[in-house]
mmCIF file of N, CA and C in Angstrom:
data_model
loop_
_atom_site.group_PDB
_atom_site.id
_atom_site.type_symbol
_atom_site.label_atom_id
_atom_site.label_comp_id
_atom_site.label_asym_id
_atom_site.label_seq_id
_atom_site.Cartn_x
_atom_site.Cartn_y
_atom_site.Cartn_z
ATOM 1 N N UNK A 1 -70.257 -26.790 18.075
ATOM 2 C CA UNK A 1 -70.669 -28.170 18.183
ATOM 3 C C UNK A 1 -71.274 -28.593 16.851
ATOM 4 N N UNK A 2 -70.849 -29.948 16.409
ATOM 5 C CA UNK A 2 -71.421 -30.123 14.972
ATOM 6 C C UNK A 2 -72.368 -31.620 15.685
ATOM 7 N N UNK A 3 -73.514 -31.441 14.706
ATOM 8 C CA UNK A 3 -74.023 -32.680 15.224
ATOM 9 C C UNK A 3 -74.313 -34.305 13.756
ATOM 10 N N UNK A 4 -73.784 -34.863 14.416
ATOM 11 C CA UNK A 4 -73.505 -35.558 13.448
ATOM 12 C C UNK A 4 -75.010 -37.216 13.144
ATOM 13 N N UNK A 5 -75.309 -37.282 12.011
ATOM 14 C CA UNK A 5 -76.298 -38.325 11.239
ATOM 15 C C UNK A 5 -76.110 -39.292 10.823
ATOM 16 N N UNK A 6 -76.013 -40.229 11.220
ATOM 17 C CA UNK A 6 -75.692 -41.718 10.568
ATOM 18 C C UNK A 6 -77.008 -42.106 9.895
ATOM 19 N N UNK A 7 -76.817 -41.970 8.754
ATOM 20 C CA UNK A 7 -78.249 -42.447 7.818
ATOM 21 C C UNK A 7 -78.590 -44.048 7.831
ATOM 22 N N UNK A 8 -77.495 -44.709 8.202
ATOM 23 C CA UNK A 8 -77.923 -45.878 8.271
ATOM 24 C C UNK A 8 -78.594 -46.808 9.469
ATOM 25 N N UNK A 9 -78.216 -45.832 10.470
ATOM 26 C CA UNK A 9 -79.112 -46.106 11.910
ATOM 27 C C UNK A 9 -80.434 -44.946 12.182
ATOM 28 N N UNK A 10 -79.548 -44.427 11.864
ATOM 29 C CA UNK A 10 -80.661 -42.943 12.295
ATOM 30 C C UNK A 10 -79.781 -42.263 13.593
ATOM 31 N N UNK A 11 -78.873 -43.191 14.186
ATOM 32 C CA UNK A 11 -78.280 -42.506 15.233
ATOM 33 C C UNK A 11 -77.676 -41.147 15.005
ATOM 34 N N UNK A 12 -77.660 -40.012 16.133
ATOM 35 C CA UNK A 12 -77.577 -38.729 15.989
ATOM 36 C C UNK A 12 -76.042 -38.829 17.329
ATOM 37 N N UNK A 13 -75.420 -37.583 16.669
ATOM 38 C CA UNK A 13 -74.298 -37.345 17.591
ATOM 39 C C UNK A 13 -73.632 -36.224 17.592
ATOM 40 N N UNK A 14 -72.557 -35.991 19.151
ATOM 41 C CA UNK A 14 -72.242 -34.635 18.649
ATOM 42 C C UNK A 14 -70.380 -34.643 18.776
ATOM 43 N N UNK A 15 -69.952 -33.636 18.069
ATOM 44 C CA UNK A 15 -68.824 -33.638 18.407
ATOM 45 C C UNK A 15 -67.978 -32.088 18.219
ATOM 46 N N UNK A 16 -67.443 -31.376 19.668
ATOM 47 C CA UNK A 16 -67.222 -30.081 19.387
ATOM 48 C C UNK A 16 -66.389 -29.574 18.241
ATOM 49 N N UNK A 17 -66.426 -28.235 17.634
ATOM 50 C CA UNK A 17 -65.351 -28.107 16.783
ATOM 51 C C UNK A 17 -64.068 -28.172 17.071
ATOM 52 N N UNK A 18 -63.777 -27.746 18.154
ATOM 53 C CA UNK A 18 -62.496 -27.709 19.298
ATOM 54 C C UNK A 18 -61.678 -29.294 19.058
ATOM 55 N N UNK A 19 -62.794 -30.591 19.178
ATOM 56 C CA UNK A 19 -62.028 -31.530 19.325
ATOM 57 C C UNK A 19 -62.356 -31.859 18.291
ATOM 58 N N UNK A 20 -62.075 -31.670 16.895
ATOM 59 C CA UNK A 20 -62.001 -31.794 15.275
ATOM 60 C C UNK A 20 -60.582 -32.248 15.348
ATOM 61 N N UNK A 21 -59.932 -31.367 15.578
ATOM 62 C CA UNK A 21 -58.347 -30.809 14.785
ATOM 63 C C UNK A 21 -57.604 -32.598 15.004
ATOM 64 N N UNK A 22 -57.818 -33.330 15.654
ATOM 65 C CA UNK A 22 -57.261 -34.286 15.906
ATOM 66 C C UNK A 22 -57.572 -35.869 15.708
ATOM 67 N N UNK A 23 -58.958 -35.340 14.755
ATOM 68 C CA UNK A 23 -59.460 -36.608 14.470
ATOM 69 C C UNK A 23 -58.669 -37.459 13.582
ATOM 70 N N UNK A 24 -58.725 -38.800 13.794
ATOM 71 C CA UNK A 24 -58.262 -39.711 12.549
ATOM 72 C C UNK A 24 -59.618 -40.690 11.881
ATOM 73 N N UNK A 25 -60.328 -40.575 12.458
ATOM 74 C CA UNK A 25 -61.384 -41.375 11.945
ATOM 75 C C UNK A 25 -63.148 -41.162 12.974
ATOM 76 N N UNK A 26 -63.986 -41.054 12.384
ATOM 77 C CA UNK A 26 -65.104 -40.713 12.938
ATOM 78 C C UNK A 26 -65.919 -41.829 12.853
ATOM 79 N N UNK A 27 -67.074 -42.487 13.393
ATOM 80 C CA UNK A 27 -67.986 -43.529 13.248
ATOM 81 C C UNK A 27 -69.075 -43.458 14.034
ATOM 82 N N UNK A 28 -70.279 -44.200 13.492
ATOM 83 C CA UNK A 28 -71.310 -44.068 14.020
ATOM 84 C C UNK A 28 -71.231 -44.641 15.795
ATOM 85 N N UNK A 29 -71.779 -44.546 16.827
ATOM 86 C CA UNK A 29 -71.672 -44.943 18.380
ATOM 87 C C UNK A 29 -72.612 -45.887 18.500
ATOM 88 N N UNK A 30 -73.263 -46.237 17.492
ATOM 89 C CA UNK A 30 -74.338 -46.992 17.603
ATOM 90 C C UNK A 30 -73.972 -48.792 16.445
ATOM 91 N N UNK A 31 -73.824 -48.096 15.646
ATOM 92 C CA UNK A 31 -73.949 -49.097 14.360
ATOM 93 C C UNK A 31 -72.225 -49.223 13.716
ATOM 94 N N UNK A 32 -71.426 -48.580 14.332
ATOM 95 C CA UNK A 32 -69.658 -48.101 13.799
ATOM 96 C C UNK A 32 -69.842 -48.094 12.192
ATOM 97 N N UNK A 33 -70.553 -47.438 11.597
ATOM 98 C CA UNK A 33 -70.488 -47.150 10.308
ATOM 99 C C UNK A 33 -69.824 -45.759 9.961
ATOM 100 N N UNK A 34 -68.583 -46.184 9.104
ATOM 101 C CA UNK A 34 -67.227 -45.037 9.406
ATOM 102 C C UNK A 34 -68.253 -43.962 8.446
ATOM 103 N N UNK A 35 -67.912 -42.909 9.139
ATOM 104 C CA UNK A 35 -67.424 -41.352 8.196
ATOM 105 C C UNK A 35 -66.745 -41.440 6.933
ATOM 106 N N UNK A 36 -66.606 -41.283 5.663
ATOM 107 C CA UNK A 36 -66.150 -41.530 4.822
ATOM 108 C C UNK A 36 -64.402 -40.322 4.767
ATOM 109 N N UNK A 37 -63.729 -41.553 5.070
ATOM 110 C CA UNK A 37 -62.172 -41.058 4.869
ATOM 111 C C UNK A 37 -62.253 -39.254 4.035
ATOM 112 N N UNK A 38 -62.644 -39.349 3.047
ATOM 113 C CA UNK A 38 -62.426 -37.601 2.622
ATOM 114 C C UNK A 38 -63.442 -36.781 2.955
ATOM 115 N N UNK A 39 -64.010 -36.989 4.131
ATOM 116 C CA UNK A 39 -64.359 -35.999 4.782
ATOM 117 C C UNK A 39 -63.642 -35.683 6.159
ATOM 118 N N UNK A 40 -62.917 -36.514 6.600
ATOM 119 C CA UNK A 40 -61.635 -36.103 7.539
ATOM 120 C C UNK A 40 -60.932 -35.456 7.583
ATOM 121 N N UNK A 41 -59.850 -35.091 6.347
ATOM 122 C CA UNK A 41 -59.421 -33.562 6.384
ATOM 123 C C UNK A 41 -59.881 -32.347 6.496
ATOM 124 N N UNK A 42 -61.552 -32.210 6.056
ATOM 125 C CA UNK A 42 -62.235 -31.179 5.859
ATOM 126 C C UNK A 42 -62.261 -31.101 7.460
ATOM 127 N N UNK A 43 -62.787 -31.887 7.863
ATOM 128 C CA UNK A 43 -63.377 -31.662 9.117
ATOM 129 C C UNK A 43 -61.944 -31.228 10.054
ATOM 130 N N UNK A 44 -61.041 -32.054 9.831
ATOM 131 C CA UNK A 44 -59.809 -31.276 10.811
ATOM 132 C C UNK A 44 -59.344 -30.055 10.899
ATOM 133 N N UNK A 45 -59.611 -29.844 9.477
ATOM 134 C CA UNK A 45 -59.020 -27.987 8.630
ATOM 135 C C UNK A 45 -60.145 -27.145 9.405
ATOM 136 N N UNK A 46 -61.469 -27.372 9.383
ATOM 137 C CA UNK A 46 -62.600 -26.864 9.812
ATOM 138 C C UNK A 46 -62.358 -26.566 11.723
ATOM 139 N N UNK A 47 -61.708 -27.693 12.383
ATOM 140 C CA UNK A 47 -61.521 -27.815 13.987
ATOM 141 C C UNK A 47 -60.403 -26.952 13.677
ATOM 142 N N UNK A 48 -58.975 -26.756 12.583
ATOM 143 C CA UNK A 48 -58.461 -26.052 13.270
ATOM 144 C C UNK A 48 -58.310 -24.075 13.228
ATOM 145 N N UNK A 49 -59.483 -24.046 11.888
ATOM 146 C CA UNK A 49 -59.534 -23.281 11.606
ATOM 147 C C UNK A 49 -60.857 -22.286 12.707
ATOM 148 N N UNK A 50 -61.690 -22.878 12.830
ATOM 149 C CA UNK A 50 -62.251 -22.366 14.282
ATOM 150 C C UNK A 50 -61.433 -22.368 15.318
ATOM 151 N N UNK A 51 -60.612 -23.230 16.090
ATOM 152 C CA UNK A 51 -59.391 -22.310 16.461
ATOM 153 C C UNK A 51 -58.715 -21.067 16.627
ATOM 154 N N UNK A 52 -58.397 -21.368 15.039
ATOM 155 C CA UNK A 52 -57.274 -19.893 15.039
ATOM 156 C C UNK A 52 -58.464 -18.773 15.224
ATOM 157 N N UNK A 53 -59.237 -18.869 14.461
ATOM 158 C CA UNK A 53 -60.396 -17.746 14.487
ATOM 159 C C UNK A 53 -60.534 -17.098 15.924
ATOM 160 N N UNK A 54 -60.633 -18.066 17.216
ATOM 161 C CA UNK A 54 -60.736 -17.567 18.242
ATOM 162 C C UNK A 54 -59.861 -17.123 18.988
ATOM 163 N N UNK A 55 -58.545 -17.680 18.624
ATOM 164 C CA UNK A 55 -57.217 -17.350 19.298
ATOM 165 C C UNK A 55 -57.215 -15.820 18.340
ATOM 166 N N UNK A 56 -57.009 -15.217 17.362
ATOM 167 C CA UNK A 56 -56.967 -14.186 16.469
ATOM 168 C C UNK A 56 -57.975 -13.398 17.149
ATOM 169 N N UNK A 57 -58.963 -13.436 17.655
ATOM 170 C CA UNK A 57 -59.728 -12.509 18.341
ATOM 171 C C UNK A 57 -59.633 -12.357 20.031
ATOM 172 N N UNK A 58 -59.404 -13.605 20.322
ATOM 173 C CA UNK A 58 -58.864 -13.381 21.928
ATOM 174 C C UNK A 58 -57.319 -12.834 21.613
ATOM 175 N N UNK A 59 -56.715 -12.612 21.110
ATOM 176 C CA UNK A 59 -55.572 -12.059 21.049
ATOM 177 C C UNK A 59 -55.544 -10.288 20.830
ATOM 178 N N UNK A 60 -56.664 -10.041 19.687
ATOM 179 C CA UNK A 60 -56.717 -8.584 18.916
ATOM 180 C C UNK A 60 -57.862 -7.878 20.238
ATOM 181 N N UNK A 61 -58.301 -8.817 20.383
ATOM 182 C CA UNK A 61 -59.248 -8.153 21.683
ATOM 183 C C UNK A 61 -58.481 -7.268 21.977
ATOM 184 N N UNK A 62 -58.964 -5.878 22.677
ATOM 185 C CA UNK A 62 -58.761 -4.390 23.116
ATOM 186 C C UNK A 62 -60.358 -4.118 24.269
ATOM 187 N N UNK A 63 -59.841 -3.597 24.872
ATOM 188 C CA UNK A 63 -61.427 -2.928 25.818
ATOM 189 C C UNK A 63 -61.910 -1.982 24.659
ATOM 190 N N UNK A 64 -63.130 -1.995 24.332
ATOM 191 C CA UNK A 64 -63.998 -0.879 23.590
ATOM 192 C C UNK A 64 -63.605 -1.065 22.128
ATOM 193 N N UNK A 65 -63.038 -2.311 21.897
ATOM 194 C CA UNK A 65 -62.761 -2.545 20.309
ATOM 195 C C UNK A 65 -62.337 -4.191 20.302
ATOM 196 N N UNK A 66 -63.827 -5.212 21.062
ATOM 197 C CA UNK A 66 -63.776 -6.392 20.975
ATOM 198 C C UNK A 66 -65.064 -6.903 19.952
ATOM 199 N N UNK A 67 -64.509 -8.243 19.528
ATOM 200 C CA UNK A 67 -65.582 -9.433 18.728
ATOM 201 C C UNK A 67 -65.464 -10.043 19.260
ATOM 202 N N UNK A 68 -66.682 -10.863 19.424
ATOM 203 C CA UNK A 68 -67.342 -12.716 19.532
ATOM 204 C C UNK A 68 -67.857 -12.753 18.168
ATOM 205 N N UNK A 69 -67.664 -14.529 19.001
ATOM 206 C CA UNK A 69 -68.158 -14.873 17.910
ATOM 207 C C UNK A 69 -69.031 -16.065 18.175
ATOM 208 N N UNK A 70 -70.587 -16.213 17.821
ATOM 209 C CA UNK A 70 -71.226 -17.850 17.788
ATOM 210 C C UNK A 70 -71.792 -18.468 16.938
ATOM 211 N N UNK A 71 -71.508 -19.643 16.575
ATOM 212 C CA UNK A 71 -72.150 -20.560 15.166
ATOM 213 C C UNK A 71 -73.301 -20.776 15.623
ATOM 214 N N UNK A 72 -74.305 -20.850 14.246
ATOM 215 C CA UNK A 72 -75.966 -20.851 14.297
ATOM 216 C C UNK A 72 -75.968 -21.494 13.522
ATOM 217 N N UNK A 73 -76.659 -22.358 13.660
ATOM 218 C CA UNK A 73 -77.177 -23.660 13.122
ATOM 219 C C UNK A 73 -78.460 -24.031 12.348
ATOM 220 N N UNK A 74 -78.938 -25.039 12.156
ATOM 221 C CA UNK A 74 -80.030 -25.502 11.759
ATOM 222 C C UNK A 74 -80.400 -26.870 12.401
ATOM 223 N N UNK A 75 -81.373 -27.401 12.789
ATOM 224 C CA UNK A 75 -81.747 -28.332 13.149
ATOM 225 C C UNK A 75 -81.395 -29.621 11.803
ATOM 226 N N UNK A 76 -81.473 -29.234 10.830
ATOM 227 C CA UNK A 76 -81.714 -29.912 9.422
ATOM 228 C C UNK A 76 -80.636 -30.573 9.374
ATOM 229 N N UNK A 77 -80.451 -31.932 8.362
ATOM 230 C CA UNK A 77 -79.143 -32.435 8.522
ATOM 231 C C UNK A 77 -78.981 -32.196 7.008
ATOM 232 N N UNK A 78 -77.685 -31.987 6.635
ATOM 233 C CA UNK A 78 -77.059 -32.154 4.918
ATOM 234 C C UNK A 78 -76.154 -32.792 5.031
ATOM 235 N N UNK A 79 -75.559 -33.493 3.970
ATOM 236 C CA UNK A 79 -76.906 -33.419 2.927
ATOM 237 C C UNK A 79 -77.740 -34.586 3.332
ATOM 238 N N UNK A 80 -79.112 -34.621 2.560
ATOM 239 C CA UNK A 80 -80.219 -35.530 2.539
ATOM 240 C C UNK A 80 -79.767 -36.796 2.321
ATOM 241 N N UNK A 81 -80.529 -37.857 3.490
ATOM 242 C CA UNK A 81 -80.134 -39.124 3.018
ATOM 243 C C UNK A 81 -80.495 -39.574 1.435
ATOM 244 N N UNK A 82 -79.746 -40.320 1.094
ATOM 245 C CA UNK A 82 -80.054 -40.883 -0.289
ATOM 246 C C UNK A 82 -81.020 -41.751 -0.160
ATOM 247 N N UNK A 83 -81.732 -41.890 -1.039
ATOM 248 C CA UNK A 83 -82.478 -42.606 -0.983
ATOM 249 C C UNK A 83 -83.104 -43.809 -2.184
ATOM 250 N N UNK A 84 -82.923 -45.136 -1.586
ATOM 251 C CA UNK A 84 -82.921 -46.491 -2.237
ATOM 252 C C UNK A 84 -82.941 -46.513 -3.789
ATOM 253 N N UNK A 85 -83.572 -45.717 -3.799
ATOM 254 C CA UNK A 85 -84.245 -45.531 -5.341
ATOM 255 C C UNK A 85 -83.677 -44.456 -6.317
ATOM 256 N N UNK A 86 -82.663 -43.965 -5.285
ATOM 257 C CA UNK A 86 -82.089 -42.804 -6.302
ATOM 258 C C UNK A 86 -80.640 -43.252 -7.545
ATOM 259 N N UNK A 87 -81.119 -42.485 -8.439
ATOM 260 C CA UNK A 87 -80.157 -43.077 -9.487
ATOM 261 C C UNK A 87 -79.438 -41.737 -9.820
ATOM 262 N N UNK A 88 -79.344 -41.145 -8.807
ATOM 263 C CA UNK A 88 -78.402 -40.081 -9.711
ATOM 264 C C UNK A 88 -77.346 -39.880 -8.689
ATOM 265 N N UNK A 89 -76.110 -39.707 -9.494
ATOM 266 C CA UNK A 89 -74.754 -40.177 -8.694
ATOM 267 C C UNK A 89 -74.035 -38.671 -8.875
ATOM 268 N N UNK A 90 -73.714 -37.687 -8.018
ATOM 269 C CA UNK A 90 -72.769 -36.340 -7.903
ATOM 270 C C UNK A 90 -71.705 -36.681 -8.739
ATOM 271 N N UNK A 91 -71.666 -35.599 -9.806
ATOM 272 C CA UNK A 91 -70.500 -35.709 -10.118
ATOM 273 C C UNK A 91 -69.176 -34.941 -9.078
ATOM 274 N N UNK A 92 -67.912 -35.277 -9.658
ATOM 275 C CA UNK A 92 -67.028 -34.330 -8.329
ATOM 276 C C UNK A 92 -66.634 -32.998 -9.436
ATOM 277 N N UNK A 93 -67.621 -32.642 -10.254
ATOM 278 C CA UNK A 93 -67.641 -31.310 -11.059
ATOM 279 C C UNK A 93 -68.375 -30.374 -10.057
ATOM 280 N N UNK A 94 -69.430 -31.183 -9.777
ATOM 281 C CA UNK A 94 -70.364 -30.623 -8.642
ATOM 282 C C UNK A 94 -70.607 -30.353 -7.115
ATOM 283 N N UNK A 95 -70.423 -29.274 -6.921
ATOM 284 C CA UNK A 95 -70.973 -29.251 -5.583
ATOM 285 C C UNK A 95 -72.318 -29.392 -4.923
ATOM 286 N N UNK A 96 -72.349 -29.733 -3.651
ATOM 287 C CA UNK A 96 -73.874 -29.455 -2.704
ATOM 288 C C UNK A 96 -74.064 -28.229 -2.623
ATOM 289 N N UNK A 97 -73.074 -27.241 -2.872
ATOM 290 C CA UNK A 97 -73.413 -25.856 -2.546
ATOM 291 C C UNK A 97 -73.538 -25.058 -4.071
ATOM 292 N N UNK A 98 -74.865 -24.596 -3.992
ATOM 293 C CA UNK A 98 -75.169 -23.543 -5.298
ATOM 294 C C UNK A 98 -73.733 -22.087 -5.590
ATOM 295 N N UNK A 99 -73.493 -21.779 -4.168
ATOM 296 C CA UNK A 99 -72.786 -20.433 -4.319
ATOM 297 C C UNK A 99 -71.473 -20.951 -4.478
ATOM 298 N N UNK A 100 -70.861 -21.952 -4.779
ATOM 299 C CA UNK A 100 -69.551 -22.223 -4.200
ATOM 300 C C UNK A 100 -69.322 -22.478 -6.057
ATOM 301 N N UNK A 101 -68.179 -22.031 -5.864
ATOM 302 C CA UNK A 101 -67.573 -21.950 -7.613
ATOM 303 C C UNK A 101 -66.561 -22.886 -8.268
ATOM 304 N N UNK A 102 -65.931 -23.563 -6.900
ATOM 305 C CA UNK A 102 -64.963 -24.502 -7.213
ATOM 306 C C UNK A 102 -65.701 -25.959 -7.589
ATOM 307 N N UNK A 103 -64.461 -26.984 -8.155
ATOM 308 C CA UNK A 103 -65.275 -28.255 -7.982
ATOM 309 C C UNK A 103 -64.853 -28.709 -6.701
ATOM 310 N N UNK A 104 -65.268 -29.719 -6.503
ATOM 311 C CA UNK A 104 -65.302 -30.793 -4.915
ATOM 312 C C UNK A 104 -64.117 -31.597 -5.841
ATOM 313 N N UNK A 105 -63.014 -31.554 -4.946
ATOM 314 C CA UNK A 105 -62.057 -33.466 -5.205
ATOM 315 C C UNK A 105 -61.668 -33.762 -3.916
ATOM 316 N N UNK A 106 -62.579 -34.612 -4.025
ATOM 317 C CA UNK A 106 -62.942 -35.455 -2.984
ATOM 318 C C UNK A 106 -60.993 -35.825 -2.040
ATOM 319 N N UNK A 107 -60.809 -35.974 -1.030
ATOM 320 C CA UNK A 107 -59.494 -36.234 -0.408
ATOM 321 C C UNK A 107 -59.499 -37.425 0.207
ATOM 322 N N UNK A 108 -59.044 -38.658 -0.484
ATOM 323 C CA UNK A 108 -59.861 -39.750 0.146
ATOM 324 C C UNK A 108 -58.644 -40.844 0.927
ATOM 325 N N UNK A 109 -56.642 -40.152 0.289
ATOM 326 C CA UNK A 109 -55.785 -40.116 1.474
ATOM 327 C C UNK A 109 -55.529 -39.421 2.245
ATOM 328 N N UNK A 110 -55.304 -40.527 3.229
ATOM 329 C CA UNK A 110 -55.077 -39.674 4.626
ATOM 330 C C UNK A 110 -53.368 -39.761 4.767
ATOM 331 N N UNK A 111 -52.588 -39.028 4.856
ATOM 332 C CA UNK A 111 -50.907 -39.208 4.854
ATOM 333 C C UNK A 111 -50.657 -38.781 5.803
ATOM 334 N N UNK A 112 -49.324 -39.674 6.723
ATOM 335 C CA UNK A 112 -49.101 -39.845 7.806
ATOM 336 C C UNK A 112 -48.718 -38.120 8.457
ATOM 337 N N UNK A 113 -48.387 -37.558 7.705
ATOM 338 C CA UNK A 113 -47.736 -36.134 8.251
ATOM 339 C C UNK A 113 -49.235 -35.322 8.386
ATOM 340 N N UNK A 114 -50.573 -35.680 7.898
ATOM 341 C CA UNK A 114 -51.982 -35.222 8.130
ATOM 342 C C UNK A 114 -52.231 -35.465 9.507
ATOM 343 N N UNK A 115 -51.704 -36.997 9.758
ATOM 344 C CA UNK A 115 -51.694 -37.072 11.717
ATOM 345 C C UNK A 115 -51.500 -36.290 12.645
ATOM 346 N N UNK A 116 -52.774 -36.031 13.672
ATOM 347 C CA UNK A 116 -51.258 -35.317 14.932
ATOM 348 C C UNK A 116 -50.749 -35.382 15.617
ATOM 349 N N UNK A 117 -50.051 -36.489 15.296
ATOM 350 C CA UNK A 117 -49.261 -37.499 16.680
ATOM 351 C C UNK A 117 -48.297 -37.817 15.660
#
């Protein structure tokens, strides 16, 4: 379950990983302030890749040679709302994540064969 922050309401929400894989667009339930388009693929790749993860282990499952598996969380939301006064703009050289080595490019089309319908 991911729980999702609309910084511009404050409204809080949830939505399972399970029903990711099929999103086309996400928005606030309160205020409809969209999800920003390139974070939609991530998030679908993410629903379908928890998926396979579980089908790959309900499958390899054996008696006396099984895995689970459960996501642990944080109460905390990331990233931090921005705030009014901030003047410093991410580059897409940069990531939010210290350990992560790649850059971020951002995916901001969505192409019809990305659909799953």
């Amino acid at each position: 379950m991911l729980k999702f922050k609309c910084w511009s309401c404050k409204q809080e929400f949830q939505i399972s990983l399970e029903n990711l894989h099929n999103k086309i667009s996400i928005q606030c339930h309160n205020c409809n302030n969209p999800l920003p388009k390139s974070a939609l693929s991530p998030l679908r790749n993410l629903g379908n890749s928890y998926m396979d993860l579980i089908d790959s282990l309900h499958y390899e499952n054996t008696y006396g040679n099984s895995w689970g598996i459960s996501i642990m969380g944080t109460e905390d939301f990331i990233p931090d709302e921005k705030s009014q006064y901030s003047f410093d703009s991410p580059s897409t050289d940069d990531s939010y994540w210290p350990v992560r080595k790649k850059s971020f490019k951002p995916d901001s089309d969505i192409n019809d064969s990305d659909l799953p319908f």
